Amino acid sequence: MNLKARLHNHLIQVARERDPYLATAGHFFVQEYIRQEFAQWGSVEIHTFQVGNKSFNNLILNLPSQSIGKKQELPPILIGAHYDGVPGTSGADDNATGVVVLLELARKFAAAPAKYPLRLVAFDMEEYGLLGSTDYAGLLRQQQQPLRLMMSLEMLGYRDCTPGSQRYPAPLEKFYPNTGDFIALIGNLRTIPDLIGMSRHIRKAGISSQWLPVPNRGLIVPQTRLSDHAPFWDAGYPAIMVTDTAFLRNPHYHKPSDAIATLDLDFLTGVCEGLEISIRRL
């Protein structure tokens, strides 16, 4: 089965109502699906955190680097995607697309490791204020664990090739194209060399890519903070969000119409391939 077909099969499983309070059956189903997929490639660590009197889980798969057994252990690249959804929508783009790319990156890097160890994390409770990633970033900071880079996969499957389909917070429209046919990489200033390199490798895979460095933890452009990379910015880590820009392009954002049929699977497949290449080159 090719990559596009595998991504589509995952989407059929993950794109369903999965709000952790109002769609608990769907939420549990997707959590189990991710756990079983991860478990093919290694032991799955569960990071549990409390919200009120309820427990929630981030699912973690650690994959070794090529240099296994060498004295100098390199810091891991953390790749995350949130699996919870908004009530009343199957959340195909938000964020089933991020989850399914995470699952396929697990497959690819389990078979052929990268230079750096990888830590793949499926975050919960993103839609309730980045709660899973905030708890986990705080834990890593407290343990003084270094990261080579954190990448948040946030909506990767919506493309619109119509001129005028892409919007921006002012004044970015002066500098970026108005056609929503690219994948965006948004990072803090420490990640500028990675933003440049990753954009170049994604373009080589045939997908248009734009990059944006933001100072001061993204506080001047709040729209750049709307995913699981933001707590890592706040904790002082180099972090990047990979995104189709959500509501600045996708009219189905947080609506019942955010369905698989609205996605561009060729775009999603190209993004997945481009990310694999760029992670290998880091």
mmCIF file with all atom_site columns, N, CA and C in Angstrom, residues 160-167 177-181:
data_model
loop_
_atom_site.group_PDB
_atom_site.id
_atom_site.type_symbol
_atom_site.label_atom_id
_atom_site.label_alt_id
_atom_site.label_comp_id
_atom_site.label_asym_id
_atom_site.label_entity_id
_atom_site.label_seq_id
_atom_site.pdbx_PDB_ins_code
_atom_site.Cartn_x
_atom_site.Cartn_y
_atom_site.Cartn_z
_atom_site.occupancy
_atom_site.B_iso_or_equiv
_atom_site.pdbx_formal_charge
_atom_site.auth_seq_id
_atom_site.auth_comp_id
_atom_site.auth_asym_id
_atom_site.auth_atom_id
_atom_site.pdbx_PDB_model_num
ATOM 1  N N  . ASP A 1 160 ? -5.891 25.274 -1.106 1.00 0.00 ? 160 ASP A N  1
ATOM 2  C CA . ASP A 1 160 ? -6.815 25.971 -2.002 1.00 0.00 ? 160 ASP A CA 1
ATOM 3  C C  . ASP A 1 160 ? -5.988 26.790 -2.975 1.00 0.00 ? 160 ASP A C  1
ATOM 4  N N  . CYS A 1 161 ? -6.011 26.379 -4.247 1.00 0.00 ? 161 CYS A N  1
ATOM 5  C CA . CYS A 1 161 ? -5.150 27.017 -5.259 1.00 0.00 ? 161 CYS A CA 1
ATOM 6  C C  . CYS A 1 161 ? -5.788 28.263 -5.885 1.00 0.00 ? 161 CYS A C  1
ATOM 7  N N  . THR A 1 162 ? -6.906 28.737 -5.321 1.00 0.00 ? 162 THR A N  1
ATOM 8  C CA . THR A 1 162 ? -7.562 29.943 -5.829 1.00 0.00 ? 162 THR A CA 1
ATOM 9  C C  . THR A 1 162 ? -6.846 31.191 -5.317 1.00 0.00 ? 162 THR A C  1
ATOM 10 N N  . PRO A 1 163 ? -6.477 32.120 -6.220 1.00 0.00 ? 163 PRO A N  1
ATOM 11 C CA . PRO A 1 163 ? -5.897 33.382 -5.742 1.00 0.00 ? 163 PRO A CA 1
ATOM 12 C C  . PRO A 1 163 ? -6.861 34.074 -4.767 1.00 0.00 ? 163 PRO A C  1
ATOM 13 N N  . GLY A 1 164 ? -6.322 34.617 -3.685 1.00 0.00 ? 164 GLY A N  1
ATOM 14 C CA . GLY A 1 164 ? -7.168 35.266 -2.686 1.00 0.00 ? 164 GLY A CA 1
ATOM 15 C C  . GLY A 1 164 ? -7.667 34.336 -1.596 1.00 0.00 ? 164 GLY A C  1
ATOM 16 N N  . SER A 1 165 ? -7.288 33.048 -1.665 1.00 0.00 ? 165 SER A N  1
ATOM 17 C CA . SER A 1 165 ? -7.802 32.068 -0.686 1.00 0.00 ? 165 SER A CA 1
ATOM 18 C C  . SER A 1 165 ? -7.048 32.103 0.644  1.00 0.00 ? 165 SER A C  1
ATOM 19 N N  . GLN A 1 166 ? -5.914 32.821 0.682  1.00 0.00 ? 166 GLN A N  1
ATOM 20 C CA . GLN A 1 166 ? -5.088 32.829 1.888  1.00 0.00 ? 166 GLN A CA 1
ATOM 21 C C  . GLN A 1 166 ? -5.160 34.191 2.572  1.00 0.00 ? 166 GLN A C  1
ATOM 22 N N  . ARG A 1 167 ? -5.453 34.183 3.876  1.00 0.00 ? 167 ARG A N  1
ATOM 23 C CA . ARG A 1 167 ? -5.479 35.428 4.646  1.00 0.00 ? 167 ARG A CA 1
ATOM 24 C C  . ARG A 1 167 ? -4.345 35.427 5.674  1.00 0.00 ? 167 ARG A C  1
ATOM 25 N N  . PRO A 1 177 ? 2.359  35.100 -0.108 1.00 0.00 ? 177 PRO A N  1
ATOM 26 C CA . PRO A 1 177 ? 1.415  34.939 -1.228 1.00 0.00 ? 177 PRO A CA 1
ATOM 27 C C  . PRO A 1 177 ? -0.038 34.828 -0.755 1.00 0.00 ? 177 PRO A C  1
ATOM 28 N N  . ASN A 1 178 ? -0.975 35.254 -1.623 1.00 0.00 ? 178 ASN A N  1
ATOM 29 C CA . ASN A 1 178 ? -2.394 35.236 -1.227 1.00 0.00 ? 178 ASN A CA 1
ATOM 30 C C  . ASN A 1 178 ? -3.129 33.982 -1.698 1.00 0.00 ? 178 ASN A C  1
ATOM 31 N N  . THR A 1 179 ? -2.358 32.998 -2.176 1.00 0.00 ? 179 THR A N  1
ATOM 32 C CA . THR A 1 179 ? -2.951 31.717 -2.591 1.00 0.00 ? 179 THR A CA 1
ATOM 33 C C  . THR A 1 179 ? -2.611 30.642 -1.554 1.00 0.00 ? 179 THR A C  1
ATOM 34 N N  . GLY A 1 180 ? -3.632 29.937 -1.082 1.00 0.00 ? 180 GLY A N  1
ATOM 35 C CA . GLY A 1 180 ? -3.448 28.979 0.013  1.00 0.00 ? 180 GLY A CA 1
ATOM 36 C C  . GLY A 1 180 ? -2.996 27.606 -0.442 1.00 0.00 ? 180 GLY A C  1
ATOM 37 N N  . ASP A 1 181 ? -1.859 27.568 -1.135 1.00 0.00 ? 181 ASP A N  1
ATOM 38 C CA . ASP A 1 181 ? -1.410 26.285 -1.707 1.00 0.00 ? 181 ASP A CA 1
ATOM 39 C C  . ASP A 1 181 ? -0.083 25.818 -1.117 1.00 0.00 ? 181 ASP A C  1
#
